[in-house]
Tab-separated table of C-alpha atoms in Angstrom:
chain	number	residue	atom	x	y	z
G	1	UNK	CA	0.000	0.000	0.000
G	2	UNK	CA	0.889	3.636	-0.187
G	3	UNK	CA	3.477	4.889	2.303
G	4	UNK	CA	3.288	8.325	3.928
G	5	UNK	CA	6.356	9.715	5.658
G	6	UNK	CA	6.446	12.935	7.640
G	7	UNK	CA	9.453	14.892	8.793
G	8	UNK	CA	10.706	15.943	11.183
G	9	UNK	CA	9.088	13.694	13.805
G	10	UNK	CA	9.576	16.331	16.506
G	11	UNK	CA	10.169	20.054	16.382
G	12	UNK	CA	10.728	22.517	19.222
G	13	UNK	CA	10.596	26.218	18.410
G	14	UNK	CA	10.463	29.533	20.185
G	15	UNK	CA	7.301	31.581	19.841
G	16	UNK	CA	7.514	33.773	16.735
G	17	UNK	CA	9.658	31.359	14.720
G	18	UNK	CA	8.709	29.927	11.339
G	19	UNK	CA	8.590	26.231	10.495
G	20	UNK	CA	8.243	23.890	7.532
G	21	UNK	CA	6.779	20.408	7.861
G	22	UNK	CA	7.177	17.879	5.089
G	23	UNK	CA	5.040	14.972	3.853
G	24	UNK	CA	6.350	12.484	1.284
G	25	UNK	CA	4.157	9.826	-0.287
G	26	UNK	CA	5.084	6.784	-2.306
G	27	UNK	CA	2.410	6.732	-5.009
G	28	UNK	CA	0.114	9.054	-6.911
G	29	UNK	CA	-2.789	10.347	-4.847
G	30	UNK	CA	-6.259	11.710	-5.505
G	31	UNK	CA	-6.138	14.101	-2.616
G	32	UNK	CA	-4.056	15.179	0.349
G	33	UNK	CA	-5.056	16.765	3.625
G	34	UNK	CA	-3.237	18.353	6.549
G	35	UNK	CA	-4.588	18.091	10.087
G	36	UNK	CA	-3.736	19.530	13.468
G	37	UNK	CA	-4.334	17.500	16.610
G	38	UNK	CA	-4.396	19.805	19.616
G	39	UNK	CA	-3.168	18.794	23.084
G	40	UNK	CA	-6.733	17.727	23.975
G	41	UNK	CA	-6.796	15.221	21.123
G	42	UNK	CA	-9.145	17.055	18.793
G	43	UNK	CA	-8.373	16.666	15.076
G	44	UNK	CA	-8.937	19.706	12.891
G	45	UNK	CA	-8.703	19.775	9.132
G	46	UNK	CA	-6.300	22.528	8.030
G	47	UNK	CA	-6.045	22.083	4.269
G	48	UNK	CA	-7.465	19.937	1.534
G	49	UNK	CA	-4.715	20.285	-1.048
G	50	UNK	CA	-4.219	17.618	-3.740
G	51	UNK	CA	-2.046	20.074	-5.685
G	52	UNK	CA	-0.994	23.698	-5.718
G	53	UNK	CA	-0.762	26.181	-2.870
G	54	UNK	CA	-3.281	27.398	-0.322
G	55	UNK	CA	-3.018	29.900	2.488
G	56	UNK	CA	-5.063	30.452	5.614
G	57	UNK	CA	-3.725	33.195	7.856
G	58	UNK	CA	-0.305	32.220	9.192
G	59	UNK	CA	-0.536	28.748	7.670
G	60	UNK	CA	0.050	27.772	4.094
G	61	UNK	CA	0.522	24.502	2.259
G	62	UNK	CA	1.983	23.442	-1.045
G	63	UNK	CA	1.593	20.080	-2.747
G	64	UNK	CA	3.741	19.053	-5.706
G	65	UNK	CA	1.876	15.935	-6.805
G	66	UNK	CA	4.279	15.057	-9.616
G	67	UNK	CA	7.143	14.894	-7.104
G	68	UNK	CA	5.013	13.255	-4.394
G	69	UNK	CA	5.433	15.667	-1.539
G	70	UNK	CA	3.611	18.365	0.357
G	71	UNK	CA	4.844	21.102	2.673
G	72	UNK	CA	3.057	22.852	5.517
G	73	UNK	CA	4.399	26.271	6.497
G	74	UNK	CA	3.680	27.895	9.841
G	75	UNK	CA	4.805	31.480	10.210
G	76	UNK	CA	5.136	33.531	13.404
G	77	UNK	CA	4.408	30.486	15.580
G	78	UNK	CA	2.176	30.841	18.628
G	79	UNK	CA	1.906	28.526	21.622
G	80	UNK	CA	-1.561	27.527	20.399
G	81	UNK	CA	0.103	25.992	17.333
G	82	UNK	CA	1.529	23.227	19.537
G	83	UNK	CA	0.307	19.724	18.911
G	84	UNK	CA	0.727	17.073	16.266
G	85	UNK	CA	0.410	17.768	12.556
G	86	UNK	CA	-0.703	14.939	10.311
G	87	UNK	CA	-0.652	14.523	6.579
G	88	UNK	CA	-3.207	12.128	5.037
G	89	UNK	CA	-3.468	10.947	1.440
G	90	UNK	CA	-6.192	9.193	-0.527
G	91	UNK	CA	-5.211	6.954	-3.388
G	92	UNK	CA	-7.056	5.098	-6.137
G	93	UNK	CA	-8.669	2.533	-3.837
G	94	UNK	CA	-10.296	5.274	-1.725
G	95	UNK	CA	-8.281	4.535	1.419
G	96	UNK	CA	-7.194	7.620	3.337
G	97	UNK	CA	-3.824	6.853	4.934
G	98	UNK	CA	-2.121	8.994	7.571
G	99	UNK	CA	1.530	9.626	8.243
G	100	UNK	CA	2.872	9.281	11.780
G	101	UNK	CA	2.827	13.022	12.310
G	102	UNK	CA	5.154	15.829	13.370
G	103	UNK	CA	4.951	16.802	17.038
G	104	UNK	CA	5.427	20.570	17.350
G	105	UNK	CA	6.249	22.313	20.634
G	106	UNK	CA	6.110	26.109	20.666
G	107	UNK	CA	7.848	27.576	23.684
G	108	UNK	CA	6.671	30.924	25.121
F	1	UNK	CA	-25.475	20.170	12.372
F	2	UNK	CA	-23.953	18.038	15.108
F	3	UNK	CA	-21.128	16.896	12.794
F	4	UNK	CA	-19.645	13.505	13.647
F	5	UNK	CA	-20.834	12.078	16.960
F	6	UNK	CA	-19.013	9.219	18.661
F	7	UNK	CA	-20.226	7.332	21.695
F	8	UNK	CA	-19.112	6.431	24.270
F	9	UNK	CA	-16.199	8.780	25.028
F	10	UNK	CA	-14.588	6.345	27.453
F	11	UNK	CA	-14.961	2.595	27.922
F	12	UNK	CA	-13.246	-0.113	29.935
F	13	UNK	CA	-13.718	-3.716	28.816
F	14	UNK	CA	-12.557	-7.034	30.115
F	15	UNK	CA	-10.694	-9.353	27.783
F	16	UNK	CA	-13.164	-11.358	25.730
F	17	UNK	CA	-16.069	-8.949	26.083
F	18	UNK	CA	-17.767	-7.519	23.034
F	19	UNK	CA	-18.961	-3.998	22.375
F	20	UNK	CA	-19.952	-1.580	19.656
F	21	UNK	CA	-18.514	1.893	19.187
F	22	UNK	CA	-21.117	4.159	17.664
F	23	UNK	CA	-20.505	6.777	14.992
F	24	UNK	CA	-23.158	8.984	13.444
F	25	UNK	CA	-22.986	11.978	11.117
F	26	UNK	CA	-25.741	14.328	10.000
F	27	UNK	CA	-23.960	15.937	7.038
F	28	UNK	CA	-25.064	13.416	4.406
F	29	UNK	CA	-21.458	12.356	3.871
F	30	UNK	CA	-20.959	9.269	1.744
F	31	UNK	CA	-17.492	8.389	3.021
F	32	UNK	CA	-16.984	7.224	6.594
F	33	UNK	CA	-14.069	5.508	8.272
F	34	UNK	CA	-12.647	4.282	11.569
F	35	UNK	CA	-9.103	4.834	12.806
F	36	UNK	CA	-7.197	3.824	15.868
F	37	UNK	CA	-4.475	6.011	17.324
F	38	UNK	CA	-1.636	4.543	19.355
F	39	UNK	CA	1.427	6.400	20.692
F	40	UNK	CA	4.029	6.902	17.971
F	41	UNK	CA	1.877	5.168	15.332
F	42	UNK	CA	-0.226	8.002	13.999
F	43	UNK	CA	-3.742	7.097	12.891
F	44	UNK	CA	-4.201	3.691	11.311
F	45	UNK	CA	-7.208	2.900	9.151
F	46	UNK	CA	-9.361	0.018	10.432
F	47	UNK	CA	-12.343	-0.038	8.049
F	48	UNK	CA	-13.961	2.416	5.694
F	49	UNK	CA	-17.129	2.823	3.661
F	50	UNK	CA	-17.782	4.771	0.465
F	51	UNK	CA	-21.546	4.589	0.875
F	52	UNK	CA	-24.466	2.740	2.434
F	53	UNK	CA	-24.132	-1.006	1.970
F	54	UNK	CA	-20.436	-0.831	1.080
F	55	UNK	CA	-17.546	-1.479	3.461
F	56	UNK	CA	-13.905	-2.354	2.981
F	57	UNK	CA	-10.860	-3.167	5.053
F	58	UNK	CA	-8.158	-0.707	5.950
F	59	UNK	CA	-4.640	-1.261	7.308
F	60	UNK	CA	-5.534	-3.007	10.582
F	61	UNK	CA	-8.974	-4.693	10.226
F	62	UNK	CA	-8.399	-7.847	12.287
F	63	UNK	CA	-10.611	-8.119	15.366
F	64	UNK	CA	-13.094	-5.503	14.126
F	65	UNK	CA	-16.327	-5.646	12.139
F	66	UNK	CA	-18.327	-2.839	10.577
F	67	UNK	CA	-21.593	-2.379	8.737
F	68	UNK	CA	-23.165	0.542	6.889
F	69	UNK	CA	-26.897	0.057	6.703
F	70	UNK	CA	-27.609	3.811	6.504
F	71	UNK	CA	-25.695	6.832	5.258
F	72	UNK	CA	-25.695	8.327	8.766
F	73	UNK	CA	-24.346	5.451	10.889
F	74	UNK	CA	-21.119	3.457	10.819
F	75	UNK	CA	-20.738	1.321	13.975
F	76	UNK	CA	-17.500	-0.493	14.826
F	77	UNK	CA	-17.830	-3.845	16.591
F	78	UNK	CA	-15.247	-5.584	18.726
F	79	UNK	CA	-16.347	-9.204	18.919
F	80	UNK	CA	-13.861	-10.399	21.560
F	81	UNK	CA	-11.802	-7.586	23.025
F	82	UNK	CA	-8.067	-8.045	23.555
F	83	UNK	CA	-5.575	-5.850	25.443
F	84	UNK	CA	-3.938	-5.043	22.076
F	85	UNK	CA	-7.120	-3.181	21.170
F	86	UNK	CA	-6.547	-0.626	23.908
F	87	UNK	CA	-6.400	2.604	21.944
F	88	UNK	CA	-8.150	5.816	21.049
F	89	UNK	CA	-10.643	5.316	18.243
F	90	UNK	CA	-11.684	8.040	15.833
F	91	UNK	CA	-14.513	8.068	13.341
F	92	UNK	CA	-14.376	10.427	10.365
F	93	UNK	CA	-16.513	11.340	7.391
F	94	UNK	CA	-16.408	13.424	4.263
F	95	UNK	CA	-18.472	14.158	1.213
F	96	UNK	CA	-16.946	12.653	-1.882
F	97	UNK	CA	-16.317	14.922	-4.828
F	98	UNK	CA	-15.792	18.004	-2.670
F	99	UNK	CA	-12.712	19.724	-1.300
F	100	UNK	CA	-13.825	20.154	2.286
F	101	UNK	CA	-11.830	17.265	3.653
F	102	UNK	CA	-12.417	15.042	6.628
F	103	UNK	CA	-14.520	15.818	9.695
F	104	UNK	CA	-13.505	13.850	12.799
F	105	UNK	CA	-15.459	12.794	15.826
F	106	UNK	CA	-14.063	13.557	19.279
F	107	UNK	CA	-12.786	10.021	19.827
F	108	UNK	CA	-13.426	7.044	22.098
F	109	UNK	CA	-10.762	6.039	24.589
F	110	UNK	CA	-10.977	2.264	25.032
F	111	UNK	CA	-9.084	0.265	27.632
F	112	UNK	CA	-9.132	-3.541	27.599
F	113	UNK	CA	-7.959	-5.162	30.827
């Protein structure tokens, strides 16, 4: 099946710093999503981005489908950005598969 | 809209007991799925459904059954619980052919002793 790899696995930053999270996938995909899981366990959809670039406030994402990767950018980090960020891809057989996530700690 | 509703939020089972985790959505989403989340493993797909009457296996289906008799409901059954099934379970749904992405339930924390 399709493999989804996220890097880095852990990231510790000072408040105000910028960060880039990466998602690589092993096969062509029909769509790709980024999620944030907050410290209380709630999963929130950030972007639905099978290709191209999207922006939402301090967050933006870019997917280059032909090269099988996606990037999530967080600018001017805030402590509320802490949590785990997941990438999930859907391939031809309709399965939506998650990576293992990047755990982000924003220090005040 | 209530979104995706999971019940119960917490459950403790004894080894060998059976139970059903409930998942319901009121958004008329065709696609529904179940995941389990274990430390360091991310979310792993158990079963999914692309519409009423259709189910398929995910990455870790063993020990779990599902059915999809209506668009709204997608229950997950544990027939004989094992300690290895201790996990947090998430249900999710989305509407196919749109770009809104997944909506997740709040999760069920299951402990099997």
